[in-house]
């Protein structure tokens, strides 16, 4: 056990909590902090997250675990805090630059990292071997899947055939539904995705609409606003280089029109925004890493959709698969992918038909039309 090993190596140690998506790595780190504090008072413990979006969730998880550990993004810690700590707990290690890993190791007596190299989307060379070469550490692997369902495992295996996810490791009793829906227009698709997500959202349990990049978020929000006839009124939304320049203005626009959707990520918004009302978050695939939601919608997955828009050092096809994998595995209960046009994205087309339902969207029949027959 990591806590026992840390106690047995007072001079310093490093450990890696490994596990696939849905194994509870983040929660394990929270409980490690609590157990260490129970054994030794006055320990200086810092929990480091990768994104601002994760920070709020970790703060809540740390509190619920009964720990007093401080929480920060790892970038802010490295470049704004010169202190040394007894324990550093670092989540999403697979996407941390290796020189920064070395710097983090020098800032603590014990370093506990968590992550899954199958989910790396920023650091292409961060293989398991490379991370261990950078920071020699003992490994502990989590095997049971508590969030990911058998449907999701089947679907992911079509995208990443060599994934360590296995149906036999799934502990969740209730399975999720997974579907791909084809629409005739992106405008109808955007409105339907929002309405369906809103219908499933509950206070403290927001639904999420995930889009591959900021250009896709602009397109989605534009289609939604035009369909709802709110594009030309309310707070102004500035756009630059095909992206929304200020997401606070976007959120103010939707709030002005009493539309229960908010952008979440890049330091804007927090999970607690949904505590008192049903709310739909809009996020990029990147910002969703480490988070999970009951209901996940992934619209605009057309045949010509670019999941990766820039020229990565990692093979584009591999990065697209990893990003798509990350987005799919955010779902706890319901995953809905959609597209407009004849063919979906090639990665969607790979999904197994015995795990995912493919269908065309059917407009609901009005009561007047029903009366004609």
mmCIF file of C-alpha atoms in Angstrom:
data_model
loop_
_atom_site.group_PDB
_atom_site.id
_atom_site.type_symbol
_atom_site.label_atom_id
_atom_site.label_comp_id
_atom_site.label_asym_id
_atom_site.label_seq_id
_atom_site.Cartn_x
_atom_site.Cartn_y
_atom_site.Cartn_z
ATOM 1 C CA UNK A 1 0.000 0.000 0.000
ATOM 2 C CA UNK A 2 1.314 3.454 -0.924
ATOM 3 C CA UNK A 3 0.677 4.973 2.528
ATOM 4 C CA UNK A 4 2.587 2.180 4.269
ATOM 5 C CA UNK A 5 5.501 2.425 1.844
ATOM 6 C CA UNK A 6 5.747 6.187 2.371
ATOM 7 C CA UNK A 7 5.898 5.586 6.114
ATOM 8 C CA UNK A 8 8.665 3.043 5.598
ATOM 9 C CA UNK A 9 10.777 5.432 3.492
ATOM 10 C CA UNK A 10 11.040 8.675 5.506
ATOM 11 C CA UNK A 11 14.016 9.787 3.422
ATOM 12 C CA UNK A 12 11.809 10.154 0.354
ATOM 13 C CA UNK A 13 9.952 8.108 -2.245
ATOM 14 C CA UNK A 14 7.967 8.213 -5.489
ATOM 15 C CA UNK A 15 4.902 6.159 -6.433
ATOM 16 C CA UNK A 16 2.681 5.878 -9.481
ATOM 17 C CA UNK A 17 -1.008 5.005 -9.079
ATOM 18 C CA UNK A 18 -1.889 3.555 -12.479
ATOM 19 C CA UNK A 19 -5.290 2.661 -13.866
ATOM 20 C CA UNK A 20 -7.525 2.987 -16.885
ATOM 21 C CA UNK A 21 -10.331 5.544 -17.231
ATOM 22 C CA UNK A 22 -12.936 4.972 -14.530
ATOM 23 C CA UNK A 23 -10.753 3.214 -11.953
ATOM 24 C CA UNK A 24 -10.912 6.081 -9.448
ATOM 25 C CA UNK A 25 -7.293 7.251 -9.502
ATOM 26 C CA UNK A 26 -8.167 10.773 -8.374
ATOM 27 C CA UNK A 27 -10.254 9.543 -5.437
ATOM 28 C CA UNK A 28 -7.425 7.221 -4.423
ATOM 29 C CA UNK A 29 -5.062 10.202 -4.257
ATOM 30 C CA UNK A 30 -7.549 12.035 -2.012
ATOM 31 C CA UNK A 31 -7.718 9.095 0.401
ATOM 32 C CA UNK A 32 -3.922 8.771 0.417
ATOM 33 C CA UNK A 33 -3.780 12.391 1.596
ATOM 34 C CA UNK A 34 -6.329 11.746 4.349
ATOM 35 C CA UNK A 35 -4.583 8.597 5.602
ATOM 36 C CA UNK A 36 -1.180 10.294 5.662
ATOM 37 C CA UNK A 37 -2.620 13.206 7.653
ATOM 38 C CA UNK A 38 -4.187 10.775 10.114
ATOM 39 C CA UNK A 39 -0.813 9.089 10.679
ATOM 40 C CA UNK A 40 1.232 12.268 10.980
ATOM 41 C CA UNK A 41 -0.053 15.741 11.846
ATOM 42 C CA UNK A 42 1.315 18.948 10.322
ATOM 43 C CA UNK A 43 2.267 17.350 7.008
ATOM 44 C CA UNK A 44 2.429 19.836 4.149
ATOM 45 C CA UNK A 45 0.442 18.207 1.339
ATOM 46 C CA UNK A 46 -0.354 19.716 -2.053
ATOM 47 C CA UNK A 47 -2.692 18.125 -4.624
ATOM 48 C CA UNK A 48 -1.799 19.188 -8.171
ATOM 49 C CA UNK A 49 -4.285 19.042 -11.040
ATOM 50 C CA UNK A 50 -3.737 19.499 -14.759
ATOM 51 C CA UNK A 51 -6.631 21.842 -15.627
ATOM 52 C CA UNK A 52 -8.549 24.652 -13.941
ATOM 53 C CA UNK A 53 -11.756 22.703 -14.592
ATOM 54 C CA UNK A 54 -10.460 19.838 -12.462
ATOM 55 C CA UNK A 55 -9.348 22.071 -9.603
ATOM 56 C CA UNK A 56 -12.858 22.697 -8.270
ATOM 57 C CA UNK A 57 -13.749 19.018 -8.420
ATOM 58 C CA UNK A 58 -10.544 18.057 -6.589
ATOM 59 C CA UNK A 59 -11.145 20.657 -3.882
ATOM 60 C CA UNK A 60 -14.561 19.121 -3.251
ATOM 61 C CA UNK A 61 -13.191 15.552 -3.361
ATOM 62 C CA UNK A 62 -10.382 16.441 -0.940
ATOM 63 C CA UNK A 63 -12.917 18.009 1.444
ATOM 64 C CA UNK A 64 -15.239 14.983 1.235
ATOM 65 C CA UNK A 65 -12.293 12.676 1.954
ATOM 66 C CA UNK A 66 -11.628 14.621 5.162
ATOM 67 C CA UNK A 67 -8.258 15.949 4.036
ATOM 68 C CA UNK A 68 -6.753 19.406 4.546
ATOM 69 C CA UNK A 69 -4.486 19.164 1.490
ATOM 70 C CA UNK A 70 -4.093 22.335 -0.558
ATOM 71 C CA UNK A 71 -5.072 22.189 -4.246
ATOM 72 C CA UNK A 72 -3.525 23.947 -7.229
ATOM 73 C CA UNK A 73 -2.949 23.475 -10.932
ATOM 74 C CA UNK A 74 0.564 22.158 -11.369
ATOM 75 C CA UNK A 75 1.564 25.085 -13.629
ATOM 76 C CA UNK A 76 0.530 27.663 -11.037
ATOM 77 C CA UNK A 77 2.362 25.710 -8.339
ATOM 78 C CA UNK A 78 5.597 25.461 -10.340
ATOM 79 C CA UNK A 79 5.699 29.081 -11.372
ATOM 80 C CA UNK A 80 3.987 30.881 -8.466
ATOM 81 C CA UNK A 81 4.842 28.868 -5.346
ATOM 82 C CA UNK A 82 8.474 28.367 -4.348
ATOM 83 C CA UNK A 83 7.666 26.298 -1.255
ATOM 84 C CA UNK A 84 8.669 22.704 -0.679
ATOM 85 C CA UNK A 85 6.132 20.166 0.533
ATOM 86 C CA UNK A 86 6.247 16.874 2.387
ATOM 87 C CA UNK A 87 3.848 15.280 -0.132
ATOM 88 C CA UNK A 88 2.948 16.237 -3.677
ATOM 89 C CA UNK A 89 0.013 14.396 -5.261
ATOM 90 C CA UNK A 90 0.044 14.889 -9.037
ATOM 91 C CA UNK A 91 -2.900 13.848 -11.225
ATOM 92 C CA UNK A 92 -2.822 13.309 -15.041
ATOM 93 C CA UNK A 93 0.936 12.716 -15.066
ATOM 94 C CA UNK A 94 0.832 11.467 -18.673
ATOM 95 C CA UNK A 95 0.423 15.050 -19.908
ATOM 96 C CA UNK A 96 3.051 16.790 -17.776
ATOM 97 C CA UNK A 97 6.297 17.846 -19.453
ATOM 98 C CA UNK A 98 9.173 15.679 -18.261
ATOM 99 C CA UNK A 99 11.405 18.573 -17.223
ATOM 100 C CA UNK A 100 8.501 19.842 -15.146
ATOM 101 C CA UNK A 101 8.237 16.376 -13.594
ATOM 102 C CA UNK A 102 11.882 16.640 -12.559
ATOM 103 C CA UNK A 103 11.205 20.076 -11.062
ATOM 104 C CA UNK A 104 8.193 18.765 -9.157
ATOM 105 C CA UNK A 105 10.219 15.866 -7.765
ATOM 106 C CA UNK A 106 12.763 18.345 -6.390
ATOM 107 C CA UNK A 107 10.022 20.249 -4.558
ATOM 108 C CA UNK A 108 8.891 17.460 -2.231
ATOM 109 C CA UNK A 109 10.018 14.593 -0.047
ATOM 110 C CA UNK A 110 7.405 12.161 -1.380
ATOM 111 C CA UNK A 111 5.807 12.340 -4.816
ATOM 112 C CA UNK A 112 2.678 10.349 -5.680
ATOM 113 C CA UNK A 113 1.585 10.547 -9.311
ATOM 114 C CA UNK A 114 -1.523 9.194 -11.019
ATOM 115 C CA UNK A 115 -2.330 8.775 -14.684
ATOM 116 C CA UNK A 116 -2.941 6.590 -17.685
ATOM 117 C CA UNK A 117 -0.702 6.809 -20.762
ATOM 118 C CA UNK A 118 -3.607 5.738 -23.004
ATOM 119 C CA UNK A 119 -5.155 9.128 -22.260
ATOM 120 C CA UNK A 120 -2.165 11.332 -23.099
ATOM 121 C CA UNK A 121 -3.209 14.208 -25.340
ATOM 122 C CA UNK A 122 -0.494 16.828 -24.783
ATOM 123 C CA UNK A 123 2.841 15.045 -24.323
ATOM 124 C CA UNK A 124 3.207 12.488 -27.161
ATOM 125 C CA UNK A 125 6.454 10.997 -25.872
ATOM 126 C CA UNK A 126 5.200 10.329 -22.353
ATOM 127 C CA UNK A 127 5.134 6.558 -22.497
ATOM 128 C CA UNK A 128 5.199 4.576 -19.269
ATOM 129 C CA UNK A 129 8.866 3.768 -19.822
ATOM 130 C CA UNK A 130 9.763 7.430 -20.423
ATOM 131 C CA UNK A 131 7.994 8.620 -17.252
ATOM 132 C CA UNK A 132 9.671 5.984 -15.091
ATOM 133 C CA UNK A 133 13.034 6.865 -16.625
ATOM 134 C CA UNK A 134 12.395 10.500 -15.701
ATOM 135 C CA UNK A 135 11.115 9.717 -12.197
ATOM 136 C CA UNK A 136 12.076 6.259 -10.920
ATOM 137 C CA UNK A 137 9.049 5.129 -8.940
ATOM 138 C CA UNK A 138 7.163 2.152 -7.618
ATOM 139 C CA UNK A 139 3.925 1.306 -9.452
ATOM 140 C CA UNK A 140 0.537 0.350 -8.060
ATOM 141 C CA UNK A 141 -2.201 -0.542 -10.576
ATOM 142 C CA UNK A 142 -5.959 -0.185 -10.026
ATOM 143 C CA UNK A 143 -7.863 -2.886 -11.873
ATOM 144 C CA UNK A 144 -11.574 -2.441 -11.129
ATOM 145 C CA UNK A 145 -13.660 -0.079 -13.302
ATOM 146 C CA UNK A 146 -16.249 1.781 -11.220
ATOM 147 C CA UNK A 147 -17.450 4.418 -13.693
ATOM 148 C CA UNK A 148 -16.911 3.033 -17.188
ATOM 149 C CA UNK A 149 -19.562 0.548 -18.336
ATOM 150 C CA UNK A 150 -19.395 -2.566 -20.500
ATOM 151 C CA UNK A 151 -20.955 -0.710 -23.429
ATOM 152 C CA UNK A 152 -18.239 1.933 -23.222
ATOM 153 C CA UNK A 153 -15.492 -0.690 -22.972
ATOM 154 C CA UNK A 154 -16.769 -2.395 -26.127
ATOM 155 C CA UNK A 155 -16.935 0.902 -27.968
ATOM 156 C CA UNK A 156 -13.480 2.025 -26.837
ATOM 157 C CA UNK A 157 -11.903 -1.254 -27.939
ATOM 158 C CA UNK A 158 -12.929 -0.455 -31.502
ATOM 159 C CA UNK A 159 -11.018 2.839 -31.259
ATOM 160 C CA UNK A 160 -8.014 1.619 -29.230
ATOM 161 C CA UNK A 161 -7.732 -2.144 -29.805
ATOM 162 C CA UNK A 162 -4.806 -2.440 -27.386
ATOM 163 C CA UNK A 163 -6.534 -0.618 -24.524
ATOM 164 C CA UNK A 164 -6.089 -2.045 -21.036
ATOM 165 C CA UNK A 165 -9.844 -1.588 -20.431
ATOM 166 C CA UNK A 166 -11.545 -4.965 -20.035
ATOM 167 C CA UNK A 167 -15.214 -5.870 -19.639
ATOM 168 C CA UNK A 168 -14.352 -8.282 -16.839
ATOM 169 C CA UNK A 169 -13.033 -5.385 -14.752
ATOM 170 C CA UNK A 170 -16.329 -3.445 -14.870
ATOM 171 C CA UNK A 171 -17.893 -3.175 -11.412
ATOM 172 C CA UNK A 172 -20.840 -0.967 -12.334
ATOM 173 C CA UNK A 173 -24.131 -2.856 -12.218
ATOM 174 C CA UNK A 174 -26.236 -0.524 -14.353
ATOM 175 C CA UNK A 175 -24.992 -0.132 -17.922
ATOM 176 C CA UNK A 176 -25.073 2.984 -20.040
ATOM 177 C CA UNK A 177 -26.825 3.598 -23.316
ATOM 178 C CA UNK A 178 -24.689 4.611 -26.285
ATOM 179 C CA UNK A 179 -26.069 5.856 -29.590
ATOM 180 C CA UNK A 180 -25.139 7.626 -32.818
ATOM 181 C CA UNK A 181 -27.851 9.808 -34.346
ATOM 182 C CA UNK A 182 -27.831 11.254 -37.861
ATOM 183 C CA UNK A 183 -29.461 14.643 -38.518
ATOM 184 C CA UNK A 184 -30.239 16.435 -41.753
ATOM 185 C CA UNK A 185 -28.817 19.807 -40.641
ATOM 186 C CA UNK A 186 -26.279 20.938 -38.020
ATOM 187 C CA UNK A 187 -28.786 23.515 -36.727
ATOM 188 C CA UNK A 188 -31.359 20.870 -35.860
ATOM 189 C CA UNK A 189 -28.591 18.746 -34.384
ATOM 190 C CA UNK A 190 -27.347 21.557 -32.116
ATOM 191 C CA UNK A 191 -30.822 22.421 -30.824
ATOM 192 C CA UNK A 192 -31.720 18.775 -30.209
ATOM 193 C CA UNK A 193 -28.420 18.039 -28.401
ATOM 194 C CA UNK A 194 -28.989 20.979 -26.072
ATOM 195 C CA UNK A 195 -32.651 20.177 -25.399
ATOM 196 C CA UNK A 196 -31.917 16.508 -24.704
ATOM 197 C CA UNK A 197 -28.966 17.307 -22.452
ATOM 198 C CA UNK A 198 -31.028 19.901 -20.540
ATOM 199 C CA UNK A 199 -33.882 17.402 -20.063
ATOM 200 C CA UNK A 200 -31.472 14.925 -18.444
ATOM 201 C CA UNK A 201 -29.591 17.427 -16.265
ATOM 202 C CA UNK A 202 -30.417 17.789 -12.564
ATOM 203 C CA UNK A 203 -29.191 20.132 -9.826
ATOM 204 C CA UNK A 204 -25.632 19.058 -8.912
ATOM 205 C CA UNK A 205 -25.635 16.674 -11.881
ATOM 206 C CA UNK A 206 -24.999 18.759 -15.001
ATOM 207 C CA UNK A 207 -25.011 17.249 -18.464
ATOM 208 C CA UNK A 208 -22.178 18.099 -20.854
ATOM 209 C CA UNK A 209 -21.818 18.749 -24.565
ATOM 210 C CA UNK A 210 -18.274 17.968 -25.705
ATOM 211 C CA UNK A 211 -16.774 19.421 -28.864
ATOM 212 C CA UNK A 212 -13.299 18.680 -30.244
ATOM 213 C CA UNK A 213 -11.906 22.244 -30.282
ATOM 214 C CA UNK A 214 -12.792 25.923 -29.859
ATOM 215 C CA UNK A 215 -13.731 26.368 -33.513
ATOM 216 C CA UNK A 216 -16.381 23.662 -33.112
ATOM 217 C CA UNK A 217 -17.682 25.383 -29.961
ATOM 218 C CA UNK A 218 -18.143 28.614 -31.931
ATOM 219 C CA UNK A 219 -19.998 26.725 -34.684
ATOM 220 C CA UNK A 220 -22.240 24.889 -32.195
ATOM 221 C CA UNK A 221 -23.132 28.004 -30.192
ATOM 222 C CA UNK A 222 -23.810 29.972 -33.372
ATOM 223 C CA UNK A 223 -26.167 27.299 -34.721
ATOM 224 C CA UNK A 224 -27.937 27.039 -31.362
ATOM 225 C CA UNK A 225 -28.348 30.809 -31.007
ATOM 226 C CA UNK A 226 -29.675 31.233 -34.557
ATOM 227 C CA UNK A 227 -32.150 28.383 -34.096
ATOM 228 C CA UNK A 228 -33.365 29.910 -30.813
ATOM 229 C CA UNK A 229 -33.546 33.388 -32.431
ATOM 230 C CA UNK A 230 -31.210 34.932 -29.847
ATOM 231 C CA UNK A 231 -28.144 35.528 -32.042
ATOM 232 C CA UNK A 232 -28.711 39.264 -32.578
ATOM 233 C CA UNK A 233 -29.793 40.381 -29.116
ATOM 234 C CA UNK A 234 -28.248 40.435 -25.672
ATOM 235 C CA UNK A 235 -24.562 40.810 -24.712
ATOM 236 C CA UNK A 236 -22.139 41.011 -27.619
ATOM 237 C CA UNK A 237 -19.945 37.972 -28.323
ATOM 238 C CA UNK A 238 -16.579 38.815 -29.866
ATOM 239 C CA UNK A 239 -14.948 36.369 -32.277
ATOM 240 C CA UNK A 240 -11.325 36.343 -33.413
ATOM 241 C CA UNK A 241 -9.534 33.873 -35.691
ATOM 242 C CA UNK A 242 -12.524 31.547 -35.749
ATOM 243 C CA UNK A 243 -12.797 31.334 -31.955
ATOM 244 C CA UNK A 244 -14.888 33.020 -29.293
ATOM 245 C CA UNK A 245 -12.560 35.626 -27.823
ATOM 246 C CA UNK A 246 -14.158 35.930 -24.389
ATOM 247 C CA UNK A 247 -16.194 33.014 -23.031
ATOM 248 C CA UNK A 248 -17.478 35.170 -20.181
ATOM 249 C CA UNK A 249 -19.392 37.177 -22.805
ATOM 250 C CA UNK A 250 -20.794 33.933 -24.235
ATOM 251 C CA UNK A 251 -22.008 32.843 -20.802
ATOM 252 C CA UNK A 252 -23.537 36.285 -20.189
ATOM 253 C CA UNK A 253 -25.329 36.040 -23.535
ATOM 254 C CA UNK A 254 -26.951 32.711 -22.670
ATOM 255 C CA UNK A 255 -27.712 33.897 -19.129
ATOM 256 C CA UNK A 256 -29.393 37.052 -20.490
ATOM 257 C CA UNK A 257 -31.679 34.878 -22.605
ATOM 258 C CA UNK A 258 -32.300 32.423 -19.722
ATOM 259 C CA UNK A 259 -30.779 29.522 -21.668
ATOM 260 C CA UNK A 260 -29.360 26.921 -19.266
ATOM 261 C CA UNK A 261 -26.038 26.337 -21.016
ATOM 262 C CA UNK A 262 -22.581 27.585 -20.003
ATOM 263 C CA UNK A 263 -19.052 27.232 -21.305
ATOM 264 C CA UNK A 264 -16.822 25.516 -18.733
ATOM 265 C CA UNK A 265 -13.022 25.392 -19.004
ATOM 266 C CA UNK A 266 -9.934 27.567 -19.439
ATOM 267 C CA UNK A 267 -10.446 28.972 -15.945
ATOM 268 C CA UNK A 268 -14.051 29.987 -16.677
ATOM 269 C CA UNK A 269 -16.916 28.525 -14.665
ATOM 270 C CA UNK A 270 -16.965 25.853 -12.000
ATOM 271 C CA UNK A 271 -18.872 22.643 -11.317
ATOM 272 C CA UNK A 272 -20.720 24.270 -8.421
ATOM 273 C CA UNK A 273 -22.481 26.553 -10.950
ATOM 274 C CA UNK A 274 -24.864 23.606 -11.417
ATOM 275 C CA UNK A 275 -25.550 23.043 -7.711
ATOM 276 C CA UNK A 276 -28.915 24.823 -7.619
ATOM 277 C CA UNK A 277 -30.341 24.165 -11.084
ATOM 278 C CA UNK A 278 -30.210 21.846 -14.076
ATOM 279 C CA UNK A 279 -27.383 23.088 -16.287
ATOM 280 C CA UNK A 280 -25.628 22.006 -19.480
ATOM 281 C CA UNK A 281 -21.893 22.613 -19.778
ATOM 282 C CA UNK A 282 -20.150 23.063 -23.118
ATOM 283 C CA UNK A 283 -16.509 21.951 -23.078
ATOM 284 C CA UNK A 284 -13.678 20.907 -25.362
ATOM 285 C CA UNK A 285 -12.489 17.308 -25.299
ATOM 286 C CA UNK A 286 -9.231 18.578 -23.776
ATOM 287 C CA UNK A 287 -10.904 20.422 -20.880
ATOM 288 C CA UNK A 288 -13.053 17.416 -19.993
ATOM 289 C CA UNK A 289 -10.095 15.190 -19.108
ATOM 290 C CA UNK A 290 -10.353 13.895 -15.571
ATOM 291 C CA UNK A 291 -14.048 14.822 -15.238
ATOM 292 C CA UNK A 292 -17.126 12.637 -15.659
ATOM 293 C CA UNK A 293 -20.853 13.254 -16.142
ATOM 294 C CA UNK A 294 -24.009 11.139 -16.178
ATOM 295 C CA UNK A 295 -24.976 12.448 -19.616
ATOM 296 C CA UNK A 296 -22.467 13.210 -22.386
ATOM 297 C CA UNK A 297 -23.334 14.507 -25.860
ATOM 298 C CA UNK A 298 -20.711 14.576 -28.621
ATOM 299 C CA UNK A 299 -22.247 16.419 -31.616
ATOM 300 C CA UNK A 300 -20.837 17.533 -34.985
ATOM 301 C CA UNK A 301 -18.954 14.272 -35.621
ATOM 302 C CA UNK A 302 -19.231 14.559 -39.388
ATOM 303 C CA UNK A 303 -17.121 12.681 -41.880
ATOM 304 C CA UNK A 304 -14.957 15.759 -42.512
ATOM 305 C CA UNK A 305 -14.703 16.907 -38.876
ATOM 306 C CA UNK A 306 -11.143 17.615 -37.768
ATOM 307 C CA UNK A 307 -10.824 16.432 -34.186
ATOM 308 C CA UNK A 308 -7.252 17.762 -34.216
ATOM 309 C CA UNK A 309 -6.881 21.106 -36.024
ATOM 310 C CA UNK A 310 -3.190 21.872 -35.497
ATOM 311 C CA UNK A 311 -0.094 19.946 -36.588
ATOM 312 C CA UNK A 312 0.877 17.830 -33.593
ATOM 313 C CA UNK A 313 4.220 16.158 -33.057
ATOM 314 C CA UNK A 314 2.238 13.057 -32.158
ATOM 315 C CA UNK A 315 0.855 11.191 -35.152
ATOM 316 C CA UNK A 316 -2.437 12.943 -35.987
ATOM 317 C CA UNK A 317 -4.398 9.707 -36.226
ATOM 318 C CA UNK A 318 -3.103 8.501 -32.861
ATOM 319 C CA UNK A 319 -3.904 11.825 -31.189
ATOM 320 C CA UNK A 320 -7.415 11.816 -32.679
ATOM 321 C CA UNK A 321 -7.989 8.339 -31.271
ATOM 322 C CA UNK A 322 -6.696 9.364 -27.838
ATOM 323 C CA UNK A 323 -8.845 12.509 -27.742
ATOM 324 C CA UNK A 324 -11.928 10.635 -28.886
ATOM 325 C CA UNK A 325 -11.214 7.986 -26.230
ATOM 326 C CA UNK A 326 -10.976 10.659 -23.527
ATOM 327 C CA UNK A 327 -14.289 12.231 -24.590
ATOM 328 C CA UNK A 328 -16.165 8.911 -24.783
ATOM 329 C CA UNK A 329 -15.040 7.797 -21.341
ATOM 330 C CA UNK A 330 -16.440 10.904 -19.598
ATOM 331 C CA UNK A 331 -19.893 9.245 -19.590
ATOM 332 C CA UNK A 332 -21.325 7.503 -16.510
ATOM 333 C CA UNK A 333 -24.835 6.762 -17.801
ATOM 334 C CA UNK A 334 -25.649 8.020 -21.293
ATOM 335 C CA UNK A 335 -23.432 8.739 -24.299
ATOM 336 C CA UNK A 336 -24.943 10.295 -27.423
ATOM 337 C CA UNK A 337 -22.833 10.974 -30.525
ATOM 338 C CA UNK A 338 -24.338 12.721 -33.527
ATOM 339 C CA UNK A 339 -23.593 14.060 -37.001
ATOM 340 C CA UNK A 340 -25.337 15.670 -39.960
ATOM 341 C CA UNK A 341 -24.878 14.349 -43.477
ATOM 342 C CA UNK A 342 -24.576 10.878 -44.906
ATOM 343 C CA UNK A 343 -21.485 9.611 -43.094
ATOM 344 C CA UNK A 344 -20.180 10.079 -39.555
ATOM 345 C CA UNK A 345 -16.538 10.580 -38.606
ATOM 346 C CA UNK A 346 -14.407 7.491 -39.425
ATOM 347 C CA UNK A 347 -13.826 6.850 -35.706
ATOM 348 C CA UNK A 348 -17.584 6.811 -35.119
ATOM 349 C CA UNK A 349 -18.010 4.419 -38.019
ATOM 350 C CA UNK A 350 -15.649 1.982 -36.252
ATOM 351 C CA UNK A 351 -17.952 1.640 -33.248
ATOM 352 C CA UNK A 352 -19.441 -1.848 -32.830
ATOM 353 C CA UNK A 353 -23.112 -2.117 -33.724
ATOM 354 C CA UNK A 354 -23.773 -4.524 -30.832
ATOM 355 C CA UNK A 355 -22.690 -1.852 -28.343
ATOM 356 C CA UNK A 356 -23.864 1.353 -30.010
ATOM 357 C CA UNK A 357 -27.260 2.043 -31.639
ATOM 358 C CA UNK A 358 -27.060 3.858 -35.000
ATOM 359 C CA UNK A 359 -30.245 5.636 -36.101
ATOM 360 C CA UNK A 360 -31.671 8.598 -38.017
ATOM 361 C CA UNK A 361 -33.338 11.404 -36.135
ATOM 362 C CA UNK A 362 -37.114 11.376 -36.494
ATOM 363 C CA UNK A 363 -39.052 14.590 -36.004
ATOM 364 C CA UNK A 364 -41.757 14.118 -33.346
ATOM 365 C CA UNK A 365 -45.261 13.887 -34.745
ATOM 366 C CA UNK A 366 -47.558 16.715 -33.620
ATOM 367 C CA UNK A 367 -51.000 16.027 -32.138
ATOM 368 C CA UNK A 368 -52.685 17.632 -35.194
ATOM 369 C CA UNK A 369 -50.850 15.271 -37.539
ATOM 370 C CA UNK A 370 -51.809 12.285 -35.401
ATOM 371 C CA UNK A 371 -55.480 13.310 -35.642
ATOM 372 C CA UNK A 372 -55.342 13.091 -39.452
ATOM 373 C CA UNK A 373 -54.923 9.313 -39.377
#
